[in-house]
Amino acid sequence: NAAFNLNGASLNSMSILEYINSMKTLFEKLGIEVDSDSFEIDGKKLYSLKMITGSINANIYNHMILFEENGELKLISFNCIEKDMDEWKEVFSFMSNSIKFK
């Protein structure tokens, strides 16, 4: 699955890095290990969160890309079942790195 939320919520006075750290802390309090990273495309800083979450039938691999634009949070989310994640990780990374900014 791939989902794009580009109608972003306002960050108000919170920086995107504070938001990312809050999300990471919340997931870790729930016992979910989070791998975080940042990268740059066209001079824009993007943040990556990767984790495995549980569901009723299978564990889910989640890969989120977050960035700020005009004071709003933008989110791109990819997920698949854990047993297929090795096959899809490369696709998610390729898609993430294909994002372009004007």
mmCIF file of C-alpha atoms in Angstrom:
data_model
loop_
_atom_site.group_PDB
_atom_site.id
_atom_site.type_symbol
_atom_site.label_atom_id
_atom_site.label_comp_id
_atom_site.label_asym_id
_atom_site.label_seq_id
_atom_site.Cartn_x
_atom_site.Cartn_y
_atom_site.Cartn_z
ATOM 1 C CA ASN A 1 0.000 0.000 0.000
ATOM 2 C CA ALA A 2 1.052 3.572 -0.598
ATOM 3 C CA ALA A 3 -0.770 6.582 0.842
ATOM 4 C CA PHE A 4 -0.122 10.256 0.263
ATOM 5 C CA ASN A 5 -1.398 12.893 2.687
ATOM 6 C CA LEU A 6 -0.426 16.162 1.067
ATOM 7 C CA ASN A 7 -3.239 18.244 2.627
ATOM 8 C CA GLY A 8 -0.985 18.456 5.689
ATOM 9 C CA ALA A 9 -1.886 19.441 9.195
ATOM 10 C CA SER A 10 -0.506 22.737 10.434
ATOM 11 C CA LEU A 11 2.650 22.407 12.479
ATOM 12 C CA ASN A 12 1.929 25.756 14.219
ATOM 13 C CA SER A 13 4.976 26.611 16.304
ATOM 14 C CA MET A 14 6.220 22.997 16.434
ATOM 15 C CA SER A 15 9.123 22.214 14.139
ATOM 16 C CA ILE A 16 8.938 19.131 11.983
ATOM 17 C CA LEU A 17 11.871 17.657 13.892
ATOM 18 C CA GLU A 18 9.942 18.076 17.184
ATOM 19 C CA TYR A 19 6.946 16.372 15.554
ATOM 20 C CA ILE A 20 9.106 13.477 14.298
ATOM 21 C CA ASN A 21 10.691 13.033 17.725
ATOM 22 C CA SER A 22 7.237 13.058 19.381
ATOM 23 C CA MET A 23 5.986 10.368 16.990
ATOM 24 C CA LYS A 24 9.097 8.283 17.550
ATOM 25 C CA THR A 25 8.756 8.585 21.344
ATOM 26 C CA LEU A 26 5.075 7.595 21.183
ATOM 27 C CA PHE A 27 5.792 4.471 19.128
ATOM 28 C CA GLU A 28 8.699 3.499 21.376
ATOM 29 C CA LYS A 29 6.487 3.855 24.477
ATOM 30 C CA LEU A 30 4.172 1.342 22.789
ATOM 31 C CA GLY A 31 7.126 -1.059 22.477
ATOM 32 C CA ILE A 32 7.612 -0.465 18.759
ATOM 33 C CA GLU A 33 11.211 -0.113 17.621
ATOM 34 C CA VAL A 34 11.569 2.813 15.206
ATOM 35 C CA ASP A 35 14.394 3.369 12.746
ATOM 36 C CA SER A 36 14.629 7.056 11.839
ATOM 37 C CA ASP A 37 16.723 8.873 9.300
ATOM 38 C CA SER A 38 16.764 12.059 7.261
ATOM 39 C CA PHE A 39 17.779 12.806 3.700
ATOM 40 C CA GLU A 40 17.615 15.676 1.260
ATOM 41 C CA ILE A 41 16.039 16.004 -2.179
ATOM 42 C CA ASP A 42 16.209 19.215 -4.223
ATOM 43 C CA GLY A 43 17.354 21.095 -1.108
ATOM 44 C CA LYS A 44 14.330 19.904 0.932
ATOM 45 C CA LYS A 45 14.907 17.891 4.117
ATOM 46 C CA LEU A 46 12.787 14.752 4.440
ATOM 47 C CA TYR A 47 12.509 12.402 7.394
ATOM 48 C CA SER A 48 12.025 8.658 7.299
ATOM 49 C CA LEU A 49 10.463 6.469 9.977
ATOM 50 C CA LYS A 50 10.498 2.683 9.577
ATOM 51 C CA MET A 51 8.906 0.200 11.949
ATOM 52 C CA ILE A 52 7.087 -3.085 12.244
ATOM 53 C CA THR A 53 3.687 -2.994 13.895
ATOM 54 C CA GLY A 54 1.363 -5.811 14.837
ATOM 55 C CA SER A 55 -2.053 -6.583 13.454
ATOM 56 C CA ILE A 56 -4.501 -9.440 13.921
ATOM 57 C CA ASN A 57 -3.196 -11.668 11.116
ATOM 58 C CA ALA A 58 0.361 -10.517 10.435
ATOM 59 C CA ASN A 59 3.008 -7.994 11.353
ATOM 60 C CA ILE A 60 3.118 -4.921 9.116
ATOM 61 C CA TYR A 61 6.257 -3.177 7.842
ATOM 62 C CA ASN A 62 5.662 0.596 7.763
ATOM 63 C CA HIS A 63 7.847 3.155 6.031
ATOM 64 C CA MET A 64 6.824 6.797 6.408
ATOM 65 C CA ILE A 65 8.325 9.849 4.729
ATOM 66 C CA LEU A 66 7.528 13.192 6.345
ATOM 67 C CA PHE A 67 8.408 16.717 5.308
ATOM 68 C CA GLU A 68 7.282 20.276 5.904
ATOM 69 C CA GLU A 69 6.019 22.638 3.249
ATOM 70 C CA ASN A 70 4.581 26.091 3.952
ATOM 71 C CA GLY A 71 4.172 25.278 7.658
ATOM 72 C CA GLU A 72 2.236 22.074 6.940
ATOM 73 C CA LEU A 73 3.176 18.465 7.555
ATOM 74 C CA LYS A 74 3.186 16.258 4.468
ATOM 75 C CA LEU A 75 3.187 12.467 4.815
ATOM 76 C CA ILE A 76 3.837 9.603 2.430
ATOM 77 C CA SER A 77 3.294 6.149 3.869
ATOM 78 C CA PHE A 78 4.159 2.729 2.494
ATOM 79 C CA ASN A 79 3.336 -0.592 4.117
ATOM 80 C CA CYS A 80 3.270 -4.305 3.437
ATOM 81 C CA ILE A 81 3.126 -7.485 5.468
ATOM 82 C CA GLU A 82 6.393 -8.281 7.212
ATOM 83 C CA LYS A 83 7.048 -11.494 5.282
ATOM 84 C CA ASP A 84 7.142 -9.448 2.029
ATOM 85 C CA MET A 85 9.166 -6.508 3.339
ATOM 86 C CA ASP A 86 12.528 -7.543 1.862
ATOM 87 C CA GLU A 87 10.931 -7.561 -1.587
ATOM 88 C CA TRP A 88 9.205 -4.179 -1.095
ATOM 89 C CA LYS A 89 11.870 -2.206 0.843
ATOM 90 C CA GLU A 90 13.769 -1.463 -2.360
ATOM 91 C CA VAL A 91 10.592 -0.331 -4.108
ATOM 92 C CA PHE A 92 9.704 1.970 -1.188
ATOM 93 C CA SER A 93 13.225 3.429 -1.179
ATOM 94 C CA PHE A 94 13.116 3.960 -4.948
ATOM 95 C CA MET A 95 9.734 5.707 -4.663
ATOM 96 C CA SER A 96 10.985 7.868 -1.782
ATOM 97 C CA ASN A 97 14.054 8.931 -3.716
ATOM 98 C CA SER A 98 12.004 9.728 -6.830
ATOM 99 C CA ILE A 99 10.154 12.589 -5.096
ATOM 100 C CA LYS A 100 10.839 15.926 -6.792
ATOM 101 C CA PHE A 101 10.362 19.486 -5.538
ATOM 102 C CA LYS A 102 10.079 22.652 -7.633
#
